[in-house]
Amino acid sequence: MNQMTKLSTAVDPITLQVIRGSLETIAEEMGHVLYRMSFSSIIRESQDLGAGLFDVDFNTLCESESTPMHIGSIPGYLRGIAETLEDGEWYEGDVVVHNHPYHGASHTPDLAIVVPVFFQGRLVGFAGNTAHHVDIGAATPGLIIDVPDVYAEGMLFAGTKLYRKGEPNNAMWNYIRRNSRAAGQLVADIEAQIASARLGARRFAELLEKYGEETVFAAANQLMDYAERMTRQRISEIPDGDYTAEGWLDDDGRNRDQRLKVKVTVRVRGDEVEVDLTGSADQTPTAYNVPFEGSTKVAAYAGFRKLLLDAATSETRVPSNEGSFRPIRVTAPLGSIFNPRPPASAEARFTQCNRMIDLIIRALAPVMPEQVIAGSSASISFAAYSGVRPSGDYWVFLEVNEGAYGGRPRSDGPDSIDNLMANTRNNPLEDLAMHIPMICDRYELRDDAPPGAGEFRGGIGVVKAQRVLTPAFITHESERHSEAPWGIFGGQDGAVGRCTITNPNRPGETREMHSKFSGLAVGPDDVMTYYSPNGGGYGDPLNRPPAKVLEDVLDGYCSVARAREVHGVVVDPEAETVDLAATETLRLAMRKHD
């Protein structure tokens, strides 16, 4: 352990905040460089990435405000690199790539690039980032689901040096170029990651030079201790107890008649909490498993940061660093879906993580009614579209479609937005049409099913229809086609998701798809239409203000009949008014009937 990481010298408050701001700015700058330099839309537009600085004990000192699934994951990569590092030692000028799911990675498409930080000739920390890549040579283009083992996930890197002492490993670079369907994008994006990590290392060294190693690391330790103290304080406000919730995933992408149980027990003891996933499904024979170190644990960290340290509702902003992870312990039996045994594949892991967070919230709802929300879509729609150009080269496009939040204690659930552990941006449709043979036929709020009714309604999901213009392949990872987002405190459940394949040349012919499928061959003008789940409602629908119900009717979110039957509100859509007297009478009768 580096002595500087153990210093407890108190740093004055002004210097502490200056160093805090410097660390956070470095992480943000690393993230900006990464997405601005990248070529693939999943990084450049969606910003599916994370970046930060770490000490020699792999503690997170700061991380970019990027996608929550990346926050907290890089320490797992660093521990995995320590186990597998090529030639076992770090040198100035080294650049390491790592993505092995059984050595700490979140999943294989999330390549980490790590650069050592040397100061006055000594290793003092690391600058690193992760980003999701378009194609790393897996069994199917872009994404995989129905594969037999981890070796079908594509290129596996464990502590692999792309640069050693500043000199490129040309054999490894050539290997990467020759094993991806989108080699140009992959190499360019890795180079963007390297530029980002090198910038972070340089900025970190500049900070140490300016304030001194002792002061910077003492400040970093104080900031981690502060984040830990604030997290423990929030946990201690939750009554001690065991809180349990469970739900069901649709299937594993192969065995369609076998739903998969997710059971979450949250144990609160004083100022510590354990998330126990005992009782969840056994690991699957497909890629529908979750790497424990890089994803299962990270999901729990993200869930409690949302519940306890939300920036919008907290009086003070708590920095995103290792301290906030320390009071949280995660347990998942080896051989379960959340802690698979190698060599099980574990690439398609996101929807399970999101459902875990959804169930943590549900479990704690009875004792945290003012902090929780109703059920969100808690899924993800991750689609890989691909095909072969006349030149023989592949085109590959990755797309993340939005979901919806559940209703909240004081407001409706946000519509058509990533939720819980996801925070990616959508891709401009114009950019899509310029680069690949696809056209978006429809992109709007879902209108085929209502959101969960409540005093505060659930969010409305998205519907997106993508039409391919040439023969192509589609792999789609999503969830919640069989279990709707849950309503809470009298609120109604939301709506399940859907996915269809149609073709305008064959009207009336609709193919209902499972929530996940792999390598589906489609033809010209075939259209995949995805309907994300609608969020659940919060509170009694009869308590929703009549004016809000009228707005919902006029906006097309609620029918006149539903306004009457569910909310007890009598609406005149022609006059755009509510009959208040009739509404009061109707609501009184409905409450008596209940």
Coordinates of C-alpha atoms in Angstrom, one line a residue:
M1 CA 0.0 0.0 0.0
N2 CA 1.4 3.4 -0.9
Q3 CA 2.1 5.4 2.3
M4 CA 0.5 8.5 0.8
T5 CA -2.9 6.7 0.6
K6 CA -2.8 6.1 4.4
L7 CA -2.1 9.7 5.5
S8 CA -4.6 11.3 7.8
T9 CA -3.3 14.8 7.7
A10 CA -6.3 17.2 7.9
V11 CA -6.6 19.5 4.9
D12 CA -8.1 22.9 5.4
P13 CA -11.7 23.2 4.1
I14 CA -10.9 25.6 1.2
T15 CA -8.0 23.5 -0.1
L16 CA -10.1 20.4 0.3
Q17 CA -12.9 21.8 -1.9
V18 CA -10.4 23.1 -4.5
I19 CA -8.9 19.6 -4.8
R20 CA -12.3 18.1 -4.8
G21 CA -13.3 20.3 -7.7
S22 CA -10.0 19.5 -9.5
L23 CA -10.5 15.8 -9.2
E24 CA -14.1 16.0 -10.5
T25 CA -13.1 18.3 -13.3
I26 CA -10.4 15.8 -14.4
A27 CA -12.9 13.0 -14.5
E28 CA -15.3 15.1 -16.5
E29 CA -12.6 16.2 -18.9
M30 CA -11.6 12.5 -19.4
G31 CA -15.2 11.7 -20.2
H32 CA -15.6 14.6 -22.6
V33 CA -12.4 13.7 -24.5
L34 CA -13.5 10.1 -24.8
Y35 CA -17.0 10.7 -26.3
R36 CA -15.9 13.6 -28.5
M37 CA -13.0 11.6 -30.0
S38 CA -15.0 8.4 -30.5
F39 CA -16.4 7.2 -33.9
S40 CA -19.1 4.8 -32.9
S41 CA -22.5 6.2 -32.0
I42 CA -22.8 4.1 -28.8
I43 CA -19.9 6.1 -27.3
R44 CA -20.1 9.4 -29.3
E45 CA -23.8 9.9 -29.0
S46 CA -25.1 7.6 -26.3
Q47 CA -22.1 8.2 -24.1
D48 CA -22.0 4.6 -22.8
L49 CA -18.8 5.2 -20.9
G50 CA -17.2 6.1 -17.5
A51 CA -13.9 7.6 -16.6
G52 CA -12.0 8.4 -13.4
L53 CA -8.9 8.4 -11.2
F54 CA -7.8 5.7 -8.7
D55 CA -5.2 5.2 -6.1
V56 CA -2.8 2.3 -5.9
D57 CA -5.2 0.4 -3.7
F58 CA -7.8 0.7 -6.5
N59 CA -10.1 3.1 -4.5
T60 CA -12.2 5.4 -6.7
L61 CA -11.1 9.0 -6.2
C62 CA -13.5 10.5 -8.7
E63 CA -15.6 9.4 -11.7
S64 CA -17.3 11.2 -14.5
E65 CA -21.0 11.9 -14.4
S66 CA -21.7 9.3 -17.1
T67 CA -23.8 6.2 -17.2
P68 CA -24.4 4.8 -13.7
M69 CA -23.6 1.3 -14.9
H70 CA -20.0 2.3 -15.2
I71 CA -19.8 4.1 -11.8
G72 CA -18.0 1.8 -9.4
S73 CA -17.1 -0.8 -12.0
I74 CA -13.5 0.2 -12.7
P75 CA -12.0 -0.9 -9.3
G76 CA -13.1 -4.5 -10.2
Y77 CA -11.2 -4.1 -13.5
L78 CA -8.2 -2.9 -11.6
R79 CA -8.3 -5.9 -9.2
G80 CA -8.6 -8.2 -12.2
I81 CA -5.6 -6.5 -13.9
A82 CA -3.6 -7.0 -10.8
E83 CA -4.3 -10.8 -11.1
T84 CA -3.4 -11.0 -14.8
L85 CA -1.1 -8.1 -15.7
E86 CA 1.2 -9.0 -18.5
D87 CA 4.8 -9.3 -17.1
G88 CA 3.4 -8.5 -13.7
E89 CA 4.6 -4.9 -13.4
W90 CA 3.6 -1.4 -14.3
Y91 CA 6.0 0.9 -16.2
E92 CA 5.7 4.5 -17.3
G93 CA 4.1 4.6 -20.7
D94 CA 2.1 1.4 -20.2
V95 CA -1.4 1.1 -21.5
V96 CA -3.5 -1.9 -20.5
V97 CA -6.8 -3.2 -22.0
H98 CA -9.0 -5.4 -19.9
N99 CA -12.5 -6.9 -20.3
H100 CA -12.5 -10.4 -18.8
P101 CA -15.8 -10.9 -16.9
Y102 CA -14.2 -13.5 -14.6
H103 CA -11.4 -11.0 -13.7
G104 CA -13.6 -8.0 -12.6
A105 CA -15.0 -6.6 -15.8
S106 CA -18.6 -5.5 -16.1
H107 CA -19.1 -7.5 -19.4
T108 CA -16.9 -8.1 -22.4
P109 CA -18.0 -5.3 -24.7
D110 CA -17.0 -2.8 -22.0
L111 CA -13.3 -2.5 -22.6
A112 CA -11.3 -0.7 -19.9
I113 CA -8.2 1.2 -20.8
V114 CA -5.9 1.9 -17.8
V115 CA -2.8 4.0 -17.6
P116 CA -0.5 4.1 -14.6
V117 CA 0.2 7.5 -12.9
F118 CA 3.8 8.0 -11.9
F119 CA 5.0 10.9 -9.8
Q120 CA 8.7 11.5 -9.0
G121 CA 9.4 8.0 -10.4
R122 CA 6.9 6.1 -8.2
L123 CA 3.6 4.6 -9.1
V124 CA 0.9 6.6 -7.2
G125 CA -2.3 5.7 -9.0
F126 CA -4.2 5.0 -12.2
A127 CA -6.3 6.8 -14.7
G128 CA -8.8 4.6 -16.4
N129 CA -12.0 4.5 -18.4
T130 CA -14.5 2.0 -19.8
A131 CA -16.7 2.2 -22.9
H132 CA -19.0 -0.1 -24.7
H133 CA -17.8 -1.1 -28.1
V134 CA -19.7 -1.9 -31.3
D135 CA -18.2 -5.3 -32.0
I136 CA -15.4 -7.3 -30.4
G137 CA -15.8 -10.4 -32.6
A138 CA -18.5 -12.3 -30.7
A139 CA -20.7 -15.1 -32.1
T140 CA -23.3 -12.6 -33.4
P141 CA -22.6 -9.0 -34.5
G142 CA -22.7 -6.3 -31.8
L143 CA -24.5 -8.2 -29.1
I144 CA -24.9 -11.8 -28.0
I145 CA -27.5 -13.7 -26.0
D146 CA -27.9 -17.4 -27.0
V147 CA -24.3 -18.6 -26.8
P148 CA -22.8 -21.5 -24.8
D149 CA -19.9 -20.0 -22.9
V150 CA -17.6 -16.9 -22.3
Y151 CA -15.4 -17.8 -25.2
A152 CA -18.2 -17.0 -27.7
E153 CA -18.3 -13.5 -26.4
G154 CA -15.4 -12.4 -28.6
M155 CA -11.9 -11.2 -27.8
L156 CA -11.0 -11.6 -24.1
F157 CA -8.3 -9.3 -22.7
A158 CA -6.9 -9.8 -19.3
G159 CA -4.1 -7.4 -18.2
T160 CA -3.0 -7.1 -21.8
K161 CA -0.6 -4.3 -22.6
L162 CA -1.3 -2.3 -25.8
Y163 CA 1.7 -0.2 -25.0
R164 CA 4.7 -1.2 -22.9
K165 CA 7.0 1.6 -21.8
G166 CA 5.5 3.8 -24.4
E167 CA 6.1 1.3 -27.3
P168 CA 3.0 -0.1 -29.1
N169 CA 2.3 -3.9 -29.1
N170 CA 1.8 -4.1 -32.8
A171 CA 0.9 -7.8 -32.8
M172 CA -2.0 -7.1 -30.4
W173 CA -3.2 -4.1 -32.4
N174 CA -3.2 -6.3 -35.6
Y175 CA -5.0 -9.0 -33.7
I176 CA -7.8 -6.5 -32.7
R177 CA -8.1 -5.2 -36.3
R178 CA -8.5 -8.8 -37.7
N179 CA -11.1 -10.0 -35.2
S180 CA -13.9 -7.4 -35.3
R181 CA -16.6 -6.8 -37.8
A182 CA -16.3 -3.1 -37.2
A183 CA -12.5 -2.9 -36.8
G184 CA -12.2 0.7 -37.9
Q185 CA -14.6 1.9 -35.3
L186 CA -13.2 -0.4 -32.6
V187 CA -9.6 0.7 -33.1
A188 CA -10.5 4.4 -33.3
D189 CA -12.6 4.2 -30.1
I190 CA -9.8 2.4 -28.3
E191 CA -7.5 5.2 -29.4
A192 CA -10.0 7.7 -28.0
Q193 CA -10.0 5.8 -24.7
I194 CA -6.2 5.9 -24.6
A195 CA -6.2 9.7 -25.2
S196 CA -8.7 10.1 -22.4
A197 CA -6.7 8.0 -19.9
R198 CA -3.4 9.6 -20.8
L199 CA -5.0 13.0 -20.3
G200 CA -6.3 11.9 -16.9
A201 CA -2.8 10.7 -15.9
R202 CA -1.2 13.9 -17.0
R203 CA -3.8 16.1 -15.1
F204 CA -3.4 13.9 -12.0
A205 CA 0.4 14.4 -12.1
E206 CA -0.1 18.2 -12.5
L207 CA -2.4 18.2 -9.5
L208 CA 0.2 16.4 -7.4
E209 CA 2.9 18.8 -8.6
K210 CA 0.8 21.8 -7.7
Y211 CA -0.4 20.9 -4.2
G212 CA 2.0 18.1 -3.2
E213 CA 1.4 14.4 -3.0
E214 CA 0.7 14.4 0.7
T215 CA -1.9 17.1 0.5
V216 CA -3.7 15.6 -2.5
F217 CA -4.0 12.1 -1.1
A218 CA -4.9 13.4 2.3
A219 CA -7.7 15.4 0.7
A220 CA -8.8 12.3 -1.4
N221 CA -9.0 10.3 1.8
Q222 CA -11.0 13.0 3.6
L223 CA -13.4 13.1 0.6
M224 CA -13.8 9.3 0.7
D225 CA -14.4 9.4 4.4
Y226 CA -16.9 12.1 4.0
A227 CA -18.8 10.1 1.3
E228 CA -18.7 7.1 3.6
R229 CA -19.9 9.1 6.6
M230 CA -22.9 10.6 4.6
T231 CA -23.9 7.2 3.3
R232 CA -23.8 5.6 6.7
Q233 CA -25.8 8.5 8.1
R234 CA -28.5 7.9 5.5
I235 CA -28.5 4.1 6.0
S236 CA -28.9 4.6 9.8
E237 CA -32.1 6.5 9.1
I238 CA -33.7 3.3 7.8
P239 CA -35.2 1.1 10.5
D240 CA -33.2 -2.1 11.1
G241 CA -34.8 -5.1 9.5
D242 CA -34.9 -7.5 6.6
Y243 CA -36.8 -6.3 3.6
T244 CA -37.6 -8.6 0.7
A245 CA -39.1 -8.3 -2.8
E246 CA -39.1 -10.6 -5.8
G247 CA -40.0 -10.6 -9.4
W248 CA -39.6 -12.7 -12.6
L249 CA -37.6 -12.3 -15.7
D250 CA -39.1 -13.4 -19.0
D251 CA -36.6 -16.1 -20.0
D252 CA -32.9 -16.7 -20.8
G253 CA -33.1 -16.1 -24.5
R254 CA -33.3 -19.8 -25.3
N255 CA -35.7 -21.6 -22.9
R256 CA -38.8 -19.7 -23.5
D257 CA -41.0 -21.5 -21.0
Q258 CA -38.7 -20.9 -18.0
R259 CA -39.1 -17.6 -16.2
L260 CA -36.2 -16.6 -14.0
K261 CA -36.7 -15.5 -10.4
V262 CA -35.0 -12.4 -8.9
K263 CA -35.2 -12.3 -5.2
V264 CA -33.7 -9.4 -3.2
T265 CA -33.4 -9.2 0.6
V266 CA -32.1 -5.9 2.0
R267 CA -30.7 -6.3 5.5
V268 CA -30.3 -3.1 7.4
R269 CA -28.2 -3.1 10.5
G270 CA -27.3 0.2 12.0
D271 CA -25.3 2.1 9.4
E272 CA -24.6 -0.8 7.1
V273 CA -26.6 -2.6 4.6
E274 CA -26.4 -6.0 2.8
V275 CA -28.1 -6.8 -0.5
D276 CA -28.6 -10.6 -0.5
L277 CA -29.6 -12.2 -3.8
T278 CA -30.0 -15.7 -2.4
G279 CA -33.1 -17.3 -3.9
S280 CA -32.6 -15.8 -7.3
A281 CA -32.4 -18.2 -10.3
D282 CA -29.5 -20.5 -11.0
Q283 CA -27.1 -19.4 -13.7
T284 CA -28.4 -19.8 -17.3
P285 CA -26.9 -21.8 -20.2
T286 CA -26.9 -18.6 -22.3
A287 CA -25.2 -15.2 -21.9
Y288 CA -28.0 -14.1 -19.6
N289 CA -25.8 -14.0 -16.5
V290 CA -24.2 -11.2 -14.5
P291 CA -20.5 -10.8 -13.7
F292 CA -20.5 -10.5 -9.9
E293 CA -17.6 -8.1 -9.3
G294 CA -18.1 -5.8 -12.3
S295 CA -21.9 -5.7 -12.5
T296 CA -23.8 -7.3 -9.6
K297 CA -22.0 -5.3 -6.9
V298 CA -22.0 -2.1 -9.0
A299 CA -25.8 -2.3 -9.5
A300 CA -26.3 -2.4 -5.7
Y301 CA -24.0 0.6 -5.3
A302 CA -26.0 2.5 -7.9
G303 CA -29.3 1.6 -6.3
F304 CA -28.4 3.0 -2.9
R305 CA -26.8 6.1 -4.3
K306 CA -30.1 6.8 -6.0
L307 CA -32.1 6.2 -2.9
L308 CA -29.9 7.9 -0.3
L309 CA -27.7 10.4 -2.1
D310 CA -29.9 11.8 -4.9
A311 CA -28.4 15.2 -5.8
A312 CA -31.8 16.8 -6.4
T313 CA -33.2 15.9 -3.0
S314 CA -30.1 16.0 -0.8
E315 CA -29.0 19.2 1.1
T316 CA -25.4 18.6 0.2
R317 CA -23.9 16.9 -2.9
V318 CA -21.8 13.8 -1.9
P319 CA -18.9 13.1 -4.2
S320 CA -18.9 9.9 -6.2
N321 CA -16.0 8.0 -4.8
E322 CA -15.1 4.8 -3.0
G323 CA -16.5 6.0 0.3
S324 CA -20.1 5.6 -0.7
F325 CA -19.5 1.9 -1.6
R326 CA -17.9 0.9 1.8
P327 CA -21.1 0.5 3.9
I328 CA -22.8 -1.7 1.2
R329 CA -22.2 -5.5 1.1
V330 CA -23.5 -7.7 -1.7
T331 CA -24.1 -11.4 -1.5
A332 CA -25.0 -13.8 -4.4
P333 CA -24.5 -17.6 -4.2
L334 CA -21.9 -18.9 -6.6
G335 CA -23.6 -20.6 -9.5
S336 CA -26.6 -18.2 -9.5
I337 CA -27.6 -15.8 -12.2
F338 CA -25.9 -13.0 -10.3
N339 CA -22.6 -14.9 -9.6
P340 CA -22.1 -17.5 -12.4
R341 CA -19.3 -20.1 -12.4
P342 CA -16.9 -19.9 -15.4
P343 CA -17.0 -20.5 -18.2
A344 CA -20.6 -19.4 -18.4
S345 CA -21.3 -16.5 -20.7
A346 CA -22.3 -13.3 -19.0
E347 CA -22.5 -10.6 -21.7
A348 CA -26.3 -9.9 -21.6
R349 CA -26.4 -8.8 -18.0
F350 CA -28.1 -5.4 -17.9
T351 CA -31.8 -6.1 -17.5
Q352 CA -31.1 -8.3 -14.5
C353 CA -29.2 -5.5 -12.8
N354 CA -31.9 -3.0 -13.5
R355 CA -34.5 -5.3 -12.1
M356 CA -32.4 -5.8 -9.0
I357 CA -32.4 -2.1 -8.3
D358 CA -36.2 -2.0 -9.0
L359 CA -36.7 -4.7 -6.3
I360 CA -34.4 -2.9 -3.8
I361 CA -36.7 0.1 -4.1
R362 CA -39.8 -2.1 -3.8
A363 CA -38.4 -3.9 -0.8
L364 CA -37.7 -0.6 1.1
A365 CA -40.9 1.1 0.1
P366 CA -42.7 0.3 3.4
V367 CA -40.1 2.1 5.4
M368 CA -39.1 4.8 2.9
P369 CA -42.4 5.9 1.4
E370 CA -41.2 9.5 0.6
Q371 CA -37.9 8.4 -1.1
V372 CA -39.1 5.5 -3.3
I373 CA -40.9 5.5 -6.6
A374 CA -43.2 3.0 -8.2
G375 CA -42.0 0.3 -10.6
S376 CA -40.0 1.6 -13.6
S377 CA -39.6 -0.1 -16.9
A378 CA -36.4 -1.4 -15.2
S379 CA -35.3 -3.0 -18.4
I380 CA -33.3 -1.9 -21.4
S381 CA -33.8 -2.3 -25.1
F382 CA -30.4 -2.9 -26.5
A383 CA -30.6 -3.7 -30.2
A384 CA -27.8 -4.6 -32.6
Y385 CA -28.6 -4.1 -36.3
S386 CA -26.0 -5.4 -38.8
G387 CA -25.4 -6.4 -42.3
V388 CA -22.9 -6.9 -45.0
R389 CA -22.2 -4.1 -47.6
P390 CA -21.6 -4.9 -51.3
S391 CA -17.9 -4.4 -50.6
G392 CA -18.0 -7.4 -48.2
D393 CA -17.6 -5.2 -45.1
Y394 CA -19.9 -5.3 -42.1
W395 CA -22.0 -2.4 -40.9
V396 CA -23.0 -2.7 -37.2
F397 CA -25.2 -0.3 -35.3
L398 CA -26.0 -0.5 -31.5
E399 CA -29.1 1.3 -30.2
V400 CA -30.4 1.8 -26.7
N401 CA -34.1 2.6 -26.5
E402 CA -35.7 4.5 -23.7
G403 CA -38.0 3.3 -21.0
A404 CA -40.0 5.1 -18.3
Y405 CA -39.8 5.8 -14.6
G406 CA -42.6 4.9 -12.1
G407 CA -44.7 7.6 -10.4
R408 CA -43.0 9.5 -7.6
P409 CA -44.2 10.9 -4.2
R410 CA -44.7 14.4 -5.6
S411 CA -44.8 14.1 -9.4
D412 CA -45.5 11.8 -12.3
G413 CA -42.9 9.4 -13.6
P414 CA -40.8 10.9 -16.4
D415 CA -41.7 9.7 -19.9
S416 CA -39.5 8.0 -22.4
I417 CA -36.2 8.1 -20.6
D418 CA -33.5 5.6 -19.4
N419 CA -34.0 4.7 -15.8
L420 CA -32.4 3.4 -12.7
M421 CA -28.9 2.1 -13.8
A422 CA -29.1 3.4 -17.4
N423 CA -28.5 7.0 -18.5
T424 CA -27.5 6.8 -22.2
R425 CA -28.6 9.3 -24.7
N426 CA -30.5 8.6 -27.9
N427 CA -29.0 8.6 -31.4
P428 CA -30.0 11.4 -33.8
L429 CA -32.0 9.8 -36.5
E430 CA -30.3 11.9 -39.2
D431 CA -27.0 10.4 -38.1
L432 CA -28.4 6.9 -38.4
A433 CA -29.7 7.4 -42.0
M434 CA -26.4 9.0 -43.1
H435 CA -24.2 6.0 -42.1
I436 CA -26.2 2.8 -42.4
P437 CA -29.0 1.4 -44.5
M438 CA -31.8 1.9 -42.0
I439 CA -34.7 4.4 -41.7
C440 CA -36.7 5.1 -38.5
D441 CA -40.4 5.0 -39.4
R442 CA -41.7 5.9 -36.0
Y443 CA -40.3 7.4 -32.8
E444 CA -42.8 8.7 -30.2
L445 CA -44.5 8.1 -26.9
R446 CA -46.2 4.8 -26.6
D447 CA -50.0 5.1 -27.3
D448 CA -51.1 1.5 -27.4
A449 CA -51.3 1.0 -23.6
P450 CA -51.8 3.4 -20.7
P451 CA -49.2 4.1 -18.0
G452 CA -50.0 3.0 -14.4
A453 CA -52.7 5.2 -12.9
G454 CA -52.2 6.8 -9.6
E455 CA -52.2 10.1 -7.8
F456 CA -49.0 10.4 -9.8
R457 CA -49.1 8.4 -12.9
G458 CA -46.3 6.2 -14.2
G459 CA -44.1 7.4 -17.1
I460 CA -44.9 6.6 -20.7
G461 CA -42.5 4.4 -22.6
V462 CA -41.2 4.9 -26.1
V463 CA -42.2 3.2 -29.3
K464 CA -39.6 3.1 -32.0
A465 CA -39.8 1.4 -35.4
Q466 CA -36.6 0.8 -37.3
R467 CA -36.8 -0.3 -41.0
V468 CA -33.8 -2.0 -42.6
L469 CA -33.3 -1.4 -46.3
T470 CA -31.1 -4.4 -47.1
P471 CA -30.9 -8.0 -45.7
A472 CA -29.7 -7.7 -42.1
F473 CA -29.4 -9.4 -38.7
I474 CA -31.0 -8.2 -35.5
T475 CA -30.1 -9.2 -31.9
H476 CA -32.3 -7.7 -29.2
E477 CA -31.8 -7.7 -25.5
S478 CA -34.8 -6.5 -23.5
E479 CA -37.2 -7.6 -20.7
R480 CA -40.5 -7.2 -19.0
H481 CA -42.8 -8.7 -21.6
S482 CA -44.5 -10.8 -18.9
E483 CA -44.5 -8.8 -15.6
A484 CA -45.6 -5.2 -15.6
P485 CA -43.9 -2.4 -13.6
W486 CA -45.6 -2.4 -10.2
G487 CA -47.9 0.2 -8.7
I488 CA -47.5 1.3 -5.1
F489 CA -49.6 2.8 -2.3
G490 CA -52.8 2.2 -4.3
G491 CA -51.3 3.0 -7.7
Q492 CA -52.0 0.6 -10.6
D493 CA -49.4 -1.5 -12.5
G494 CA -47.9 -0.1 -15.7
A495 CA -47.8 -1.9 -19.0
V496 CA -45.5 -4.7 -20.2
G497 CA -43.2 -4.2 -23.2
R498 CA -43.7 -5.5 -26.7
C499 CA -41.6 -6.1 -29.8
T500 CA -42.8 -6.9 -33.3
I501 CA -41.5 -7.6 -36.8
T502 CA -43.6 -6.3 -39.7
N503 CA -43.1 -5.4 -43.3
P504 CA -45.1 -2.7 -45.1
N505 CA -45.2 -4.9 -48.2
R506 CA -47.1 -7.6 -46.2
P507 CA -49.8 -5.6 -44.4
G508 CA -51.6 -7.4 -41.6
E509 CA -48.7 -9.7 -41.0
T510 CA -47.2 -9.1 -37.5
R511 CA -44.7 -11.3 -35.8
E512 CA -44.7 -11.0 -32.1
M513 CA -41.2 -11.3 -30.8
H514 CA -39.8 -12.5 -27.4
S515 CA -38.1 -9.9 -25.3
K516 CA -34.7 -11.2 -26.4
F517 CA -33.5 -12.9 -29.5
S518 CA -30.2 -13.5 -31.3
G519 CA -29.0 -13.2 -34.8
L520 CA -32.5 -12.9 -36.4
A521 CA -32.2 -12.7 -40.2
V522 CA -34.5 -10.1 -41.7
G523 CA -35.1 -8.8 -45.2
P524 CA -35.4 -5.5 -47.0
D525 CA -38.2 -3.3 -45.5
D526 CA -38.6 -5.5 -42.4
V527 CA -39.4 -3.3 -39.4
M528 CA -38.6 -4.0 -35.8
T529 CA -40.9 -2.0 -33.5
Y530 CA -40.2 -1.9 -29.9
Y531 CA -42.6 -0.7 -27.2
S532 CA -41.0 -0.1 -23.8
P533 CA -42.9 -0.8 -20.6
N534 CA -44.9 2.0 -19.0
G535 CA -44.2 2.8 -15.4
G536 CA -46.4 2.0 -12.4
G537 CA -48.6 4.5 -10.6
Y538 CA -47.9 6.0 -7.2
G539 CA -50.9 6.6 -4.8
D540 CA -54.6 6.3 -5.2
P541 CA -55.9 7.2 -8.7
L542 CA -58.9 8.8 -7.1
N543 CA -56.6 11.4 -5.5
R544 CA -55.3 12.6 -8.8
P545 CA -56.4 16.3 -9.2
P546 CA -59.2 16.5 -11.8
A547 CA -57.3 19.2 -13.7
K548 CA -54.4 16.8 -14.2
V549 CA -56.7 14.1 -15.4
L550 CA -58.1 16.6 -17.9
E551 CA -54.6 17.4 -19.1
D552 CA -54.0 13.6 -19.6
V553 CA -57.1 13.3 -21.7
L554 CA -56.3 16.3 -23.8
D555 CA -52.8 15.1 -24.3
G556 CA -54.0 11.6 -25.4
Y557 CA -52.5 9.8 -22.4
C558 CA -55.9 8.8 -21.0
S559 CA -59.2 8.1 -22.6
V560 CA -62.5 9.7 -21.4
A561 CA -63.7 6.3 -20.4
R562 CA -60.5 5.6 -18.4
A563 CA -60.7 9.0 -16.7
R564 CA -64.1 8.1 -15.5
E565 CA -63.6 4.4 -14.6
V566 CA -60.2 4.7 -13.0
H567 CA -59.9 8.3 -11.7
G568 CA -63.6 9.0 -11.2
V569 CA -63.3 12.2 -13.2
V570 CA -66.0 13.3 -15.6
V571 CA -64.4 15.0 -18.6
D572 CA -66.1 16.9 -21.5
P573 CA -63.4 16.6 -24.2
E574 CA -65.3 19.0 -26.6
A575 CA -65.5 21.8 -24.0
E576 CA -62.2 20.8 -22.5
T577 CA -63.6 20.9 -19.0
V578 CA -64.3 18.8 -16.0
D579 CA -67.7 18.5 -14.5
L580 CA -66.6 19.0 -10.9
A581 CA -70.0 18.2 -9.3
A582 CA -70.4 15.0 -11.2
T583 CA -66.8 14.1 -10.4
E584 CA -67.2 14.6 -6.7
T585 CA -70.3 12.5 -6.6
L586 CA -68.7 9.7 -8.7
R587 CA -65.5 9.6 -6.6
L588 CA -67.6 9.4 -3.4
A589 CA -69.5 6.4 -4.7
M590 CA -66.3 4.7 -5.9
R591 CA -64.6 5.2 -2.5
K592 CA -67.7 3.7 -0.8
H593 CA -67.6 0.8 -3.1
D594 CA -63.9 0.1 -2.4

